[in-house]
Tab-separated table of C-alpha atoms in Angstrom:
chain	number	residue	atom	x	y	z
A	1	MET	CA	149.622	112.600	85.043
A	2	ILE	CA	147.430	109.916	86.600
A	3	TYR	CA	148.487	107.479	89.298
A	4	PRO	CA	146.016	104.583	89.130
A	5	GLN	CA	147.796	102.395	91.669
A	6	THR	CA	147.890	105.238	94.218
A	7	PHE	CA	144.213	105.910	93.525
A	8	ALA	CA	143.354	102.236	94.075
A	9	SER	CA	145.311	102.170	97.332
A	10	GLU	CA	143.612	105.319	98.643
A	11	VAL	CA	140.142	104.124	97.668
A	12	SER	CA	140.710	100.678	99.192
A	13	LYS	CA	141.296	102.303	102.610
A	14	ASN	CA	137.904	104.007	102.436
A	15	ILE	CA	135.689	101.654	100.441
A	16	ASP	CA	134.213	99.769	103.414
A	17	ALA	CA	133.071	102.971	105.154
A	18	ILE	CA	131.709	104.366	101.880
A	19	GLY	CA	129.690	101.183	101.375
A	20	LYS	CA	128.332	101.171	104.924
A	21	TYR	CA	127.823	104.858	105.709
A	22	GLY	CA	128.064	106.904	102.506
A	23	CYS	CA	124.336	107.266	101.812
A	24	LEU	CA	123.907	110.898	102.942
A	25	ALA	CA	127.029	112.075	101.113
A	26	MET	CA	125.836	110.278	97.964
A	27	CYS	CA	122.423	111.923	98.293
A	28	TYR	CA	124.092	115.328	98.437
A	29	LEU	CA	126.028	114.520	95.256
A	30	TYR	CA	122.826	113.490	93.503
A	31	CYS	CA	121.071	116.690	94.602
A	32	VAL	CA	123.773	118.900	93.068
A	33	GLY	CA	123.692	117.087	89.739
A	34	ILE	CA	126.382	114.421	90.048
A	35	ARG	CA	124.509	111.350	88.844
A	36	ASP	CA	124.740	107.956	87.203
A	37	ASN	CA	128.431	107.291	87.819
A	38	ALA	CA	129.133	105.044	90.802
A	39	LEU	CA	132.903	105.224	90.315
A	40	GLU	CA	132.775	109.033	90.410
A	41	TYR	CA	130.797	108.906	93.678
A	42	ILE	CA	133.414	106.610	95.205
A	43	ARG	CA	136.293	108.762	93.936
A	44	ILE	CA	134.768	111.958	95.349
A	45	LEU	CA	133.894	110.437	98.722
A	46	SER	CA	137.307	108.805	99.119
A	47	ASP	CA	139.036	112.084	98.237
A	48	CYS	CA	136.893	113.974	100.764
A	49	MET	CA	137.650	111.381	103.450
A	50	ASN	CA	141.386	111.710	102.779
A	51	LYS	CA	141.115	115.508	103.083
A	52	GLY	CA	139.052	115.416	106.305
A	53	ILE	CA	135.938	116.882	104.676
A	54	LEU	CA	134.183	113.610	105.523
A	55	ASP	CA	135.274	111.643	108.581
A	56	ASN	CA	136.747	108.139	108.477
A	57	GLU	CA	133.219	106.662	108.543
A	58	CYS	CA	132.159	108.797	105.555
A	59	THR	CA	130.032	111.035	107.790
A	60	VAL	CA	129.310	114.489	106.378
A	61	LEU	CA	130.860	116.832	108.944
A	62	ASN	CA	129.766	120.074	107.288
A	63	ALA	CA	127.391	119.754	104.340
A	64	SER	CA	127.999	123.269	103.016
A	65	ARG	CA	131.773	122.765	103.027
A	66	PHE	CA	131.414	119.352	101.378
A	67	LEU	CA	129.225	120.703	98.573
A	68	GLU	CA	131.431	123.744	98.005
A	69	TYR	CA	134.518	121.538	97.747
A	70	VAL	CA	132.807	119.232	95.250
A	71	THR	CA	131.060	121.860	93.088
A	72	GLY	CA	132.947	125.107	93.660
A	73	LYS	CA	129.599	126.723	94.567
A	74	ARG	CA	128.383	127.815	97.996
A	75	TYR	CA	125.293	126.094	99.378
A	76	ASP	CA	123.232	126.588	102.507
A	77	VAL	CA	122.069	123.296	103.992
A	78	THR	CA	119.485	123.240	106.777
A	79	LYS	CA	117.766	120.492	108.741
A	80	GLU	CA	113.999	120.629	108.433
A	81	GLN	CA	111.010	118.480	109.275
A	82	PHE	CA	108.494	117.708	106.531
A	83	ASN	CA	105.332	115.894	107.544
A	84	ASP	CA	104.161	115.797	103.919
A	85	LEU	CA	106.903	114.428	101.661
A	86	LYS	CA	105.022	115.716	98.611
A	87	LYS	CA	106.383	119.135	99.622
A	88	VAL	CA	109.985	117.914	99.481
A	89	LYS	CA	111.816	119.148	96.366
A	90	CYS	CA	114.774	116.883	95.561
A	91	TYR	CA	116.288	116.765	99.058
A	92	PRO	CA	117.825	114.018	101.190
A	93	VAL	CA	115.307	112.397	103.558
A	94	ARG	CA	116.226	109.963	106.342
A	95	TYR	CA	114.203	106.775	106.687
A	96	VAL	CA	114.403	104.660	109.848
A	97	TYR	CA	113.640	101.057	110.697
A	98	ASN	CA	114.554	98.993	113.737
A	99	GLY	CA	116.939	101.639	115.107
A	100	ARG	CA	118.817	102.061	111.827
A	101	GLY	CA	118.716	104.880	109.326
A	102	HIS	CA	119.262	105.317	105.602
A	103	TRP	CA	119.213	108.474	103.469
A	104	VAL	CA	117.484	108.695	100.076
A	105	VAL	CA	116.544	111.610	97.822
A	106	VAL	CA	112.847	112.438	97.665
A	107	ASP	CA	111.205	114.729	95.109
A	108	ASN	CA	107.474	115.488	95.238
A	109	GLY	CA	106.876	112.567	97.598
A	110	LYS	CA	108.714	109.971	95.499
A	111	ILE	CA	112.122	108.448	96.058
A	112	VAL	CA	114.226	109.448	93.048
A	113	PHE	CA	117.612	108.229	94.340
A	114	ASN	CA	118.565	105.383	96.641
A	115	SER	CA	122.220	104.394	96.887
A	116	LEU	CA	121.199	100.807	97.718
A	117	ILE	CA	119.301	98.337	95.549
A	118	ASN	CA	117.301	97.342	98.611
A	119	SER	CA	117.108	99.091	101.973
A	120	GLN	CA	114.943	97.727	104.763
A	121	CYS	CA	114.827	101.232	106.217
A	122	VAL	CA	112.973	102.311	103.089
A	123	THR	CA	110.892	99.201	102.353
A	124	LYS	CA	109.856	98.480	105.952
A	125	GLY	CA	110.529	101.787	107.692
A	126	LYS	CA	109.283	105.341	107.504
A	127	PRO	CA	110.705	108.859	107.342
A	128	ASP	CA	112.396	109.946	110.568
A	129	THR	CA	110.175	112.044	112.813
A	130	LYS	CA	112.771	114.687	113.703
A	131	ASP	CA	114.747	116.851	111.280
A	132	ASN	CA	114.261	114.210	108.602
A	133	THR	CA	115.172	116.354	105.606
A	134	ARG	CA	118.225	118.309	104.475
A	135	VAL	CA	117.212	121.361	102.448
A	136	ILE	CA	119.902	122.455	99.983
A	137	LYS	CA	119.905	125.931	98.451
A	138	LEU	CA	122.530	127.897	96.573
A	139	ALA	CA	123.929	130.550	98.905
A	140	ARG	CA	123.305	134.158	97.980
């Protein structure tokens, strides 16, 4: 049975935080193959916020736990620094501008996913200089 009114109420509590701070979580979803469905992204992130997997500002508290909950598969996620983004293989990369940050997915040096139509962090900024990339690998 579905409960659309309950769903709408739960999502409405979280939608502002998802819109402001959900970029890294959305990048993780893209990297594990969840793509091209904005409503599904919002549903997943709201559900994870309600369950405490993401905090109330949609911050990823534990990337491996988040990805396992969403996919049912175990992933290892590490923070790494890439000076040459052409070596990045479909991972989240943090761009910074004017003290603000925004996460996008980069593959072979090109941005392949950006949760915003326009981000000044991306258009005017540059990749963060410390631990700018999250490397995602299936756990063995």
